[in-house]
XYZ file of C-alpha atoms in Angstrom:
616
model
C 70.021 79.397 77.396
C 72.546 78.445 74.531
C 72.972 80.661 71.323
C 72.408 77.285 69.770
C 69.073 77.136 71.557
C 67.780 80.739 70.879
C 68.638 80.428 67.222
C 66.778 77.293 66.685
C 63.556 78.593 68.544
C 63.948 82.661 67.132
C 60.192 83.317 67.181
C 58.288 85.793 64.526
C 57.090 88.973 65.922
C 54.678 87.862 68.572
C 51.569 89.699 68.911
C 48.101 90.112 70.765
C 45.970 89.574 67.228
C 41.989 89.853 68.658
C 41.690 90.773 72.239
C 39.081 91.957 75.056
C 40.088 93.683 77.548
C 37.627 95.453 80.372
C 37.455 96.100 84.218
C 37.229 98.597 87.235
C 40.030 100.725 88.725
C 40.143 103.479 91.302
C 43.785 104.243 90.262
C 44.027 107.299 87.611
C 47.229 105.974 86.467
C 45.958 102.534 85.500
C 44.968 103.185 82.321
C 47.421 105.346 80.753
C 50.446 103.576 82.172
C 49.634 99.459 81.528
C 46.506 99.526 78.917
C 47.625 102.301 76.635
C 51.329 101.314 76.989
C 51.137 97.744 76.769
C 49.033 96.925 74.228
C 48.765 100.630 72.798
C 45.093 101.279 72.432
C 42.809 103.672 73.652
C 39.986 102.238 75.519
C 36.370 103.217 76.417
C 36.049 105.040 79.845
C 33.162 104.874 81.817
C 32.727 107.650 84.843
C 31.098 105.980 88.122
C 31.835 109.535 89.641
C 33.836 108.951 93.361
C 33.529 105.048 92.668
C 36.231 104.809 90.227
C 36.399 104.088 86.358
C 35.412 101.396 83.916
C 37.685 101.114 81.274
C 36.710 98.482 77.963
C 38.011 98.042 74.615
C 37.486 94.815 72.379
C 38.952 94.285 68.856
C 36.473 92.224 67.318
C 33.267 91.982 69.628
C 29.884 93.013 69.073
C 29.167 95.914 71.219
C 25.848 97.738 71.943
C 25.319 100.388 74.516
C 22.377 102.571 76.221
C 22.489 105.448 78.800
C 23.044 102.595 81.597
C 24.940 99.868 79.998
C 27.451 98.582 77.425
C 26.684 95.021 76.661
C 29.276 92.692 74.684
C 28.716 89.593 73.088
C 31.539 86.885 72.187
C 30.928 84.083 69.942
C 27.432 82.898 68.449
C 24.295 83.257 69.905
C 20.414 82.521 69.395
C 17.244 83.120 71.094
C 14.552 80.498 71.959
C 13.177 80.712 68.798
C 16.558 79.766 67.016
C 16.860 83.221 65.058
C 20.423 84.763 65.398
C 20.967 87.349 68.684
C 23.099 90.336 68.383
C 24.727 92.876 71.576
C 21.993 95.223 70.387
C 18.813 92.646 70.581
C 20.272 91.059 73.825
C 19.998 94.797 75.294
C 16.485 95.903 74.020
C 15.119 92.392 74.786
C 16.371 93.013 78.396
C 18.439 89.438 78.248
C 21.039 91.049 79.595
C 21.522 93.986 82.070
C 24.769 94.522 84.542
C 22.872 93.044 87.812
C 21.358 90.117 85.961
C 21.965 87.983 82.268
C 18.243 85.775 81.977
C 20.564 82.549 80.702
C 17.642 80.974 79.402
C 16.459 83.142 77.155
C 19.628 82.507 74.586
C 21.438 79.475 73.772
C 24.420 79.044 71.906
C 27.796 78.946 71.922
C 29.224 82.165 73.394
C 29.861 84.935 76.180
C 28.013 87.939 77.093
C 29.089 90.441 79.149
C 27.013 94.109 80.510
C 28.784 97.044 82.207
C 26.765 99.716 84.220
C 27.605 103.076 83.318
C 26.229 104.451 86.565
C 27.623 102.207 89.471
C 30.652 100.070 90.054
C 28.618 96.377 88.847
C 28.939 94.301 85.642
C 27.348 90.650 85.153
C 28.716 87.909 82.670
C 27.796 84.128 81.269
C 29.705 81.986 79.683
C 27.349 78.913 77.593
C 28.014 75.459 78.435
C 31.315 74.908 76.780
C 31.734 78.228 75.648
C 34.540 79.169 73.654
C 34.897 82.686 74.316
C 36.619 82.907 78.044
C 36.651 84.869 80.816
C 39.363 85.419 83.040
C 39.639 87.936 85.810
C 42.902 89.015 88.217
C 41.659 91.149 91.346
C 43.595 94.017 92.596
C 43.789 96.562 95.667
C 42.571 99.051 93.493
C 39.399 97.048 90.831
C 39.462 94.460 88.921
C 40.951 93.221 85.393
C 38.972 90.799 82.461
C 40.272 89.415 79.379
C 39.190 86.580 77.115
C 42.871 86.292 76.436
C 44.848 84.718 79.192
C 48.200 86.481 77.744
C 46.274 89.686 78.230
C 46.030 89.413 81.656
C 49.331 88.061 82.375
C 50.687 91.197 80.848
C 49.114 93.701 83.025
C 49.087 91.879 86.267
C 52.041 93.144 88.161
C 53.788 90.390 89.595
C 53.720 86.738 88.161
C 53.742 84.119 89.952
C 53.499 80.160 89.214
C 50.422 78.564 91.113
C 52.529 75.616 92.698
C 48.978 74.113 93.654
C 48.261 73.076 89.782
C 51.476 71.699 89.350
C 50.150 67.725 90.101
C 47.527 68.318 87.672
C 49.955 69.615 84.996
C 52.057 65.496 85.560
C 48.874 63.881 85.450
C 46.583 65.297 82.939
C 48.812 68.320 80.985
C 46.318 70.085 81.263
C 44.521 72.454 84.817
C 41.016 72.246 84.943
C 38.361 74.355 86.902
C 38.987 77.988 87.865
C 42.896 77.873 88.856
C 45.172 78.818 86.385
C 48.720 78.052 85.863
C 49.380 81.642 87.489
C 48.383 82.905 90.909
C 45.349 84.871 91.264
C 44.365 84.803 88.012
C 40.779 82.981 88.005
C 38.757 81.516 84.809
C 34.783 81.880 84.654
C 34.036 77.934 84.608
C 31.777 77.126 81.393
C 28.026 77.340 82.329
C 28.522 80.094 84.929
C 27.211 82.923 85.810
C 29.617 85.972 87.299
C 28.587 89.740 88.918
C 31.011 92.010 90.232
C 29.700 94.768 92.575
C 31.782 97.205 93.937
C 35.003 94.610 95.177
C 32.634 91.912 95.700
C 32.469 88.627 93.270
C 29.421 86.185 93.297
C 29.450 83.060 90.826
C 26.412 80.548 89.788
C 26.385 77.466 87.925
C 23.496 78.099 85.343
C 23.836 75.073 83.053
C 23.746 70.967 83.430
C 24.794 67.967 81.867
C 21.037 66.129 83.276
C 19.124 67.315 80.385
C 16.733 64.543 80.813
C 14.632 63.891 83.910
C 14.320 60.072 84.191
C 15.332 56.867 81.903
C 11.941 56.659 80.113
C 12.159 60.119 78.655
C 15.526 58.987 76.852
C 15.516 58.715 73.011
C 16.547 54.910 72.613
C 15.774 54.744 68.777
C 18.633 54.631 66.195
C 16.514 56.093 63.665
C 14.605 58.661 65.475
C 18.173 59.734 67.371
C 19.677 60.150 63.412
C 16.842 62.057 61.841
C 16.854 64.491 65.263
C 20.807 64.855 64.724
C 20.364 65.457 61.006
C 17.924 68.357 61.544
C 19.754 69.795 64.767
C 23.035 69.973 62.525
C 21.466 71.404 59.855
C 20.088 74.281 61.437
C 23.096 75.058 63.721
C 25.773 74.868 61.061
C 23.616 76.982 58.858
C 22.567 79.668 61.594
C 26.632 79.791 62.239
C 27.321 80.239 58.313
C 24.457 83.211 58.273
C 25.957 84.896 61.173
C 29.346 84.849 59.671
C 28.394 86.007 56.379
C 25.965 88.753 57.790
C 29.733 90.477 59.735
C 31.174 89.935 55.781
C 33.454 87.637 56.652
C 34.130 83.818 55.052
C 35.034 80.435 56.697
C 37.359 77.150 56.017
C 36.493 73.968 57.630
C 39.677 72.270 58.999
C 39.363 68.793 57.341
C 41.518 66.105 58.739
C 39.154 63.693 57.124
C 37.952 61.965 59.896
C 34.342 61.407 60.802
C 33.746 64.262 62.159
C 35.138 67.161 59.891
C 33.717 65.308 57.080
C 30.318 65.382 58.605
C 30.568 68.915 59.185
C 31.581 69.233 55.791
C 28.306 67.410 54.517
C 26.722 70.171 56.457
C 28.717 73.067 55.219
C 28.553 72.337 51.419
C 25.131 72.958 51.104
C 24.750 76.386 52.361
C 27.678 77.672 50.232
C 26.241 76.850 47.267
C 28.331 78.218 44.584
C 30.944 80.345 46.828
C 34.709 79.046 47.335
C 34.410 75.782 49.425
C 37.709 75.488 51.070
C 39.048 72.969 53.475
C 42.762 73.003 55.365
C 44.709 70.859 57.200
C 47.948 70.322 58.635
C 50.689 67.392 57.609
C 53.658 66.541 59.983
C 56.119 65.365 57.391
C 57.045 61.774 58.550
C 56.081 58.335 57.565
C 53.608 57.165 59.860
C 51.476 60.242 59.203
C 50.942 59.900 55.443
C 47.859 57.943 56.388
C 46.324 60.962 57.602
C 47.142 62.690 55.021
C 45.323 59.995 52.416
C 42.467 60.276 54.497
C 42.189 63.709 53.992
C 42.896 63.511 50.409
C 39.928 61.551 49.827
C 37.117 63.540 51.634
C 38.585 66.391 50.079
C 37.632 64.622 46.750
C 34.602 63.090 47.924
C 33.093 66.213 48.931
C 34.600 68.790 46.165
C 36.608 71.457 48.563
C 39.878 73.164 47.815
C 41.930 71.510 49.941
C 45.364 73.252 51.574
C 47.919 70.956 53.001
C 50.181 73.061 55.465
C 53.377 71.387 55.980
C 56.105 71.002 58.764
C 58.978 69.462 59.449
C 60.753 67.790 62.809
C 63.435 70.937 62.365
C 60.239 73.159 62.879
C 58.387 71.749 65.756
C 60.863 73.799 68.326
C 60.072 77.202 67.025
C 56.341 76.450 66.851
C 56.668 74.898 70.367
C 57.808 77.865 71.957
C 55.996 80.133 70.115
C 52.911 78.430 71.043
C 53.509 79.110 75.143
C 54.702 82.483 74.449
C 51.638 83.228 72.476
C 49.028 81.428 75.256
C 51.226 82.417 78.632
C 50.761 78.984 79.798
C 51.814 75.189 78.143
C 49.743 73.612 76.014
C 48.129 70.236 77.016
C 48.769 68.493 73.432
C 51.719 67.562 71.551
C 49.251 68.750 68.445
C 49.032 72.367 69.694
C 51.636 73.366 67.309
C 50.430 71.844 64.407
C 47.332 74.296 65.097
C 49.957 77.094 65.077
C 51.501 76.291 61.529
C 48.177 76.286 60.847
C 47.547 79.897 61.589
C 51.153 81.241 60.421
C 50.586 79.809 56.813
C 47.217 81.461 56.825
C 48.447 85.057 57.937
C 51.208 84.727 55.587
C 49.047 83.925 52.260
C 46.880 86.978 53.598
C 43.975 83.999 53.619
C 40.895 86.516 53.840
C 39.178 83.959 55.866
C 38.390 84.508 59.265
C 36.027 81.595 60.704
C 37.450 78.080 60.672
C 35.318 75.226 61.868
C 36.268 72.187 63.288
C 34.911 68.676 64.500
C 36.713 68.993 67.707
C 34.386 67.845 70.809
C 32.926 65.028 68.940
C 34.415 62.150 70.122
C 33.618 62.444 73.923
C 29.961 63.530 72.801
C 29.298 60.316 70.475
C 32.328 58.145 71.770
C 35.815 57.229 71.690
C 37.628 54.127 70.986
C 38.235 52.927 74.565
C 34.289 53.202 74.847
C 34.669 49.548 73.430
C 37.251 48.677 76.353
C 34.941 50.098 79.149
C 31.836 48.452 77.732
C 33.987 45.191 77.427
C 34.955 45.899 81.158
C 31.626 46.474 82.220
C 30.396 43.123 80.961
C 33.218 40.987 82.062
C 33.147 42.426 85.684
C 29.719 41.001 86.276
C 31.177 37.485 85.873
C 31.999 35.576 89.148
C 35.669 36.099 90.011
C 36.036 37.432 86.418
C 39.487 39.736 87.848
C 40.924 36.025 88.944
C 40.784 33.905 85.645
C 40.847 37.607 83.536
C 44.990 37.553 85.301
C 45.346 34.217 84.882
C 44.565 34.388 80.815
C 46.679 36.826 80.698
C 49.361 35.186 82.075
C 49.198 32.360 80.001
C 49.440 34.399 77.136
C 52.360 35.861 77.884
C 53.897 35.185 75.035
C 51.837 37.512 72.945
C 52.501 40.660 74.766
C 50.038 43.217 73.949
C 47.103 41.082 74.585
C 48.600 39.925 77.633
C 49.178 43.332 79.024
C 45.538 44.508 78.213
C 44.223 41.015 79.939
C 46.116 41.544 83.029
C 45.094 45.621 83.497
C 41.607 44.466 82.364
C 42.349 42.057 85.790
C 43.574 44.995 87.474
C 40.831 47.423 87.042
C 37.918 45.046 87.806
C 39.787 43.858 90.975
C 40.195 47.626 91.961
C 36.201 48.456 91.018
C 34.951 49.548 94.305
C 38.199 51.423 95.232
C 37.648 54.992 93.144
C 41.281 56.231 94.703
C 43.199 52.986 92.833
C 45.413 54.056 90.224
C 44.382 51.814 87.924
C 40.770 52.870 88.331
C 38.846 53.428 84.905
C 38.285 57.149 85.756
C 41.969 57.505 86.966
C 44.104 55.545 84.001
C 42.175 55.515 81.009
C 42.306 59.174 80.441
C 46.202 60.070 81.511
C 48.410 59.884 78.536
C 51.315 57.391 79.457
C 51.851 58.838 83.507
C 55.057 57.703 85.046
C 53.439 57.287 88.110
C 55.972 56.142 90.169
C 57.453 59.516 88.917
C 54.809 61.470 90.561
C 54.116 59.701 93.133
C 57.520 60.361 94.441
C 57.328 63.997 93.105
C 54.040 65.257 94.884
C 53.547 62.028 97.186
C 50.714 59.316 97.358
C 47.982 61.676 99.207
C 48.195 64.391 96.855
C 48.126 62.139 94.025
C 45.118 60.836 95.422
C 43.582 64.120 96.325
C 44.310 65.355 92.375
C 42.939 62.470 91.266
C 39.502 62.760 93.051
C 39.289 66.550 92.468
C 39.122 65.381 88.955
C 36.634 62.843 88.989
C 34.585 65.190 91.791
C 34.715 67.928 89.086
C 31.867 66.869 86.872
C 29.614 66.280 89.432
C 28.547 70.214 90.097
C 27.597 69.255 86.099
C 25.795 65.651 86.360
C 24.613 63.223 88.786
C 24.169 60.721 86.015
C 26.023 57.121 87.314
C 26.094 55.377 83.569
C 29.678 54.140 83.217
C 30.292 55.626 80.028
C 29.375 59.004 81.182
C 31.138 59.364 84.177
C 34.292 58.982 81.865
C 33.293 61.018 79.057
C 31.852 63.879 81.195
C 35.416 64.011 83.179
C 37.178 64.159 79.759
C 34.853 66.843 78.060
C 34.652 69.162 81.312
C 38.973 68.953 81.582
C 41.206 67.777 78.934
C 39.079 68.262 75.985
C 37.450 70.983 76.609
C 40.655 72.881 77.639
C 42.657 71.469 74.193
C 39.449 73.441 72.294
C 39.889 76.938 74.359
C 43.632 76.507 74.076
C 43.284 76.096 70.216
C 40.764 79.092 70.097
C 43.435 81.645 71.888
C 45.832 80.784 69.229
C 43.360 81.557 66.310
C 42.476 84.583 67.918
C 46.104 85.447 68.459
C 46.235 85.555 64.783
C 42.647 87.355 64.094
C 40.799 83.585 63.320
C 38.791 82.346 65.073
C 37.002 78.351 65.142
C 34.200 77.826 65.198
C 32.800 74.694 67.464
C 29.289 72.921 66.291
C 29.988 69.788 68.472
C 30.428 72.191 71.408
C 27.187 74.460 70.888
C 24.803 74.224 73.795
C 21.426 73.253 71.402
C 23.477 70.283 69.430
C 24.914 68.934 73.328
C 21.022 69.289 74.984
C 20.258 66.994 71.955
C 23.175 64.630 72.276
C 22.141 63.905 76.225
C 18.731 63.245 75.303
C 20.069 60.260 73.664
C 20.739 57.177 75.656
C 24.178 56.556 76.633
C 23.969 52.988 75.292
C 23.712 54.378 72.201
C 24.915 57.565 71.801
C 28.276 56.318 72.873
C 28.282 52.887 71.340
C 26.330 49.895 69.703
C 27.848 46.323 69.845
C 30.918 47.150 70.085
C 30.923 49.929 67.195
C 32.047 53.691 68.900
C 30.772 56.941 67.607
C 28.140 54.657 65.532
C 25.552 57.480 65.414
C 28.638 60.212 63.573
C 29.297 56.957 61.096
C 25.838 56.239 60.223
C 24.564 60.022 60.137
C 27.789 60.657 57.582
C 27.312 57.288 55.349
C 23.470 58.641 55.186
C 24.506 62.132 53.619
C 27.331 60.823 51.476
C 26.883 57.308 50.916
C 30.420 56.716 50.696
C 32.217 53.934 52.754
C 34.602 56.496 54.444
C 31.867 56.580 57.216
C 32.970 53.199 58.435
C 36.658 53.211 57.703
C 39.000 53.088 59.941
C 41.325 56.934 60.326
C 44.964 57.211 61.158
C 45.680 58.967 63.728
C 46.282 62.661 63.888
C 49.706 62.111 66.604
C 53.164 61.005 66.457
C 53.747 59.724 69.381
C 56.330 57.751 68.320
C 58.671 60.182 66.455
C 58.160 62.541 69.272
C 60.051 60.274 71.238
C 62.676 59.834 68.695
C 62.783 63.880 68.570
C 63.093 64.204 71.963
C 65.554 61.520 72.234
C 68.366 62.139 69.579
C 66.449 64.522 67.233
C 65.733 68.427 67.161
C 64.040 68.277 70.635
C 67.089 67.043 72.040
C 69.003 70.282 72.695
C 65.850 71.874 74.525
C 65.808 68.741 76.736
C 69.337 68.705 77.623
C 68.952 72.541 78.686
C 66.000 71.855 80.950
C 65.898 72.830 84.736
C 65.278 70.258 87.600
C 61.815 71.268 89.634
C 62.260 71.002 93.239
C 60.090 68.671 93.438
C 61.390 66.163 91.663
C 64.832 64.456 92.893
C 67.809 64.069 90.885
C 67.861 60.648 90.475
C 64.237 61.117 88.826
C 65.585 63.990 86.860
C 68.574 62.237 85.442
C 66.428 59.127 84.249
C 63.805 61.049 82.671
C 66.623 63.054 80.486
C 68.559 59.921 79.412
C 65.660 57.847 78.706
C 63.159 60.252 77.336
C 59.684 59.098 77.016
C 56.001 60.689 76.101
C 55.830 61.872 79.649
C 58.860 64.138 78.990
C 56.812 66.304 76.862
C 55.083 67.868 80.568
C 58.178 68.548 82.187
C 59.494 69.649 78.608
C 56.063 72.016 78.666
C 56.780 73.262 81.984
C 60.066 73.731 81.497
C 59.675 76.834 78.642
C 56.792 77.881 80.442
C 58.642 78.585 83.920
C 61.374 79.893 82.053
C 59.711 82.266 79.416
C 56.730 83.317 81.155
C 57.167 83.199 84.951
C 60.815 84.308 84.898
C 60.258 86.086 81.690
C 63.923 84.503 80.071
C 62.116 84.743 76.745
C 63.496 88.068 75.508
């Protein structure tokens, strides 16, 4: 790597912020010469006599412990009668326990965890779209947890890349189910249940998408589905503001000014009352974002909070970049990572005293997305006779107008490929990959394991749903994968930096409530997404930002431009060819960088500063 290069991605003092950090070993020297040495702490050791040792430590969870157990809980949690659970209750209630967790008697949004102090077993859930993690790396000698991933990575002893994710990385940017992006290090899915005894791993799916039993038992009424919202929002955003407050601490809501964060917003206000009512949010300075930053502006206004704008320039994206893999040991699936990361810099350098930030993340494959109009429109069309034959032939008549055209003949396409799930163009293959050059990977990984990657992923929500509406097969694939991992991603880095965010969209009580809702409603109405957010929002703030139209929170674009001729441009030029990719491939991609650059970009730092450790 250049001296040019190193000086214009010199990192700040990287560090482990908030970590867990528990497991099992029968080596003596474990402890003393990777825990204490690497992160330099001194953690809890448990005696199972000739078995071995547990060793824990945690940084910010909340611990409680008997003669036979240490239980840990992660996140927020309630019981069935909605009142707030703590580590202690979830012991003395007997919820939890290290050879069983009773998942159904809390719900939440969370993870719990319960050691034996007596033999070599510990059990641990994870919610439905949990935000606290669990990820595990077994050894000869026991067995290592973290909710960090970079935790892990640091005390496994060899580090290797898992070649097997690598399609998925091209195709989505992102590895979904319980591979990681380094071998033998395994994830606890969301929804699971895990008990180690003794060597031995078992795993359970505890949770489901089918929250309602047949189509009568749906909600199918606007007003009823708005009132039920209303009330579920109000008592979730409220039980997460009394939990915060009752550990001392205060929160920020990260207000982009889009539905979403301005509903939560609406939500938030009211249980502050008089305190500080602060709001944050991040501005990439260039043109084509100041619409964001209007939008912003004006629920800011509308809803009184003390807004922060934390700004960045093109010259700063490379630093944050980097920083941003070396901080989560693995590439981030969003060009918007970083902005999360300036974020969390600006905020630990004001000495913000803030630790909770919510966000409206999640909402959008909940309550819909804009190509929910597209797939409806789809869905229609295709029930017309021969609809793909005259759909291609309007489209090639209107040639001249090119964007219409295009969308006329891949409407064409993916009606005429309906019945063939493996297509390309298939609604559950295209619509959710962010501008694939798929001749690119076909040639890089080759047509059956493209095929095979792309059925894994549509497969993948299944263990989750058996429902066969169109919009949800497409929503659950991009909640359960892509979105779900941008959230945890985000979360690592807050935690990196002792924050953490908070996810209401993503809590197990407000998503039971959003699947009792019809899908041809929740999703959409005419051809109006995300209705239900709009109306719910123009209801508590009778203001016509409900129904106006947002900018968007990207730069696609410039990011192109960056990568092209601007201050990405000397980290692209220095990039390695994979193997699997040929040189003519490799020379195109550099010369005529596109969107899709940013995943060999991604893996690129990643290979180089994690797996071969080049980062020093």
């Amino acid at each position: 790597m250049s001296e040019r290069i190193q000086k214009m991605i010199s990192r700040k003092e990287l560090h482990f912020g908030d970590f867990t950090v528990f497991g099992f070993t029968r080596d003596p020297n474990f402890i003393n010469q990777r825990l204490s040495v690497q992160f330099e702490i001194t953690p809890q050791i448990i005696d199972i006599g000739s078995f071995g040792q547990f060793f824990f430590y945690t940084s910010y969870g909340d611990v409680a412990e008997s003669e036979e157990a240490l239980v840990l809980k992660l996140g927020f949690l309630r019981s069935k009668t909605k009142s707030a659970l703590n580590a202690r209750q979830l012991l003395e209630q007997k919820l939890v326990s290290p050879h069983s967790i009773d998942s159904d008697g809390f719900s939440g949004n969370g993870l719990v965890v319960a050691l034996s102090k007596t033999e070599p077993v510990f059990s641990a859930f994870q919610t439905l779209l949990g935000m606290p993690q669990l990820h595990y790396s077994i050894l000869d000698d026991g067995i290592i947890c973290s909710d960090i991933f970079r935790c892990i990575v640091s005390l496994i002893p060899h580090r290797e890349l898992n070649d097997k994710i690598l399609p998925q990385h091209f195709l989505f940017q992102n590895v979904y189910g319980p591979s990681t992006y380094i071998r033998n290090i395994t994830r606890l899915l969301p929804g699971y249940y895990l008990k180690w005894f003794n060597g031995r791993i078992e795993t359970n799916l505890r949770r489901s998408l089918d929250v309602v039993a047949d189509n009568l038992k749906y909600i199918h009424d606007d007003k009823k589905a708005l009132n039920l919202l209303n009330d579920s929002f109000e008592q979730i955003v409220g039980d997460y503001i009394t939990q915060i407050e009752s550990r001392g601490q205060g929160l920020v809501n990260q207000l982009s000014g889009g539905v979403d964060s301005t509903l939560l917003q609406s939500f938030i206000n009211p249980k502050l009352y008089h305190r500080p009512n602060r709001s944050i949010s991040y501005v990439i300075q260039v043109p084509s974002f100041e619409y964001e930053v209007d939008y912003a502006r004006q629920a800011s206004q509308l809803l009184k909070t003390d807004h922060t704008f934390v700004n960045y320039t093109s010259q700063d994206y490379p630093g944050l970049l980097t920083r941003v893999i070396d901080l989560l040991a693995q590439p981030p699936n969003h060009e918007t990572t970083p902005s999360l990361l300036a974020i969390a810099e600006f905020i630990r350098s004001e000495n913000w005293s803030e630790r909770y930030f919510f966000t409206g993340h999640g909402s959008d494959t909940l309550f819909g997305f804009s190509d929910a109009s597209k797939l409806k429109a789809l869905e229609m069309i295709q029930k017309i006779p021969f609809a793909d034959t005259w759909l291609k032939g309007l489209g090639l008549i209107l040639s001249p107008a090119k964007r219409l055209s295009q969308s006329l003949l891949k409407g064409s396409e993916i009606i005429a490929s309906r019945n063939n799930p493996d297509a390309f163009v298939a609604r559950s293959n295209n619509l959710l990959t962010y501008d694939v050059d798929w001749g690119l990977v076909q040639r890089s990984f080759g047509d059956s394991i493209i095929r095979e990657t792309l059925a894994n992923r549509r497969n993948f929500p299944l263990q989750y749903s058996k429902s066969d509406h169109y919009l949800d097969k497409v929503n659950f694939i991009e909640l359960l994968t892509f979105t779900y991992d941008l959230s945890v991603k985000n979360q690592q880095l807050a935690l990196t930096h002792r924050m953490e965010q908070v996810f209401p969209f993503f809590d197990e009580d407000l998503i039971k409530l959003a699947l009792t809702i019809h899908p041809d409603i929740r999703y959409i109405k005419g051809f109006k997404y995300k209705h239900l957010m709009r109306r719910l929002l123009e209801r508590r703030t009778n203001a016509p930002v409900a129904h106006k139209s947002k900018g968007v929170s990207t730069v696609n674009e410039e990011f192109v431009i960056w990568m092209r001729t601007g201050p990405l441009r000397p980290l692209i030029d220095d990039i390695q060819r994979p193997g699997f990719m040929s040189k003519l491939d490799f020379d195109h991609m550099i010369q005529t960088p596109n969107y899709f650059l940013l995943s060999l970009l991604t893996f690129d730092l990643f290979n180089k500063r994690v797996i071969i450790g080049n980062s020093e």
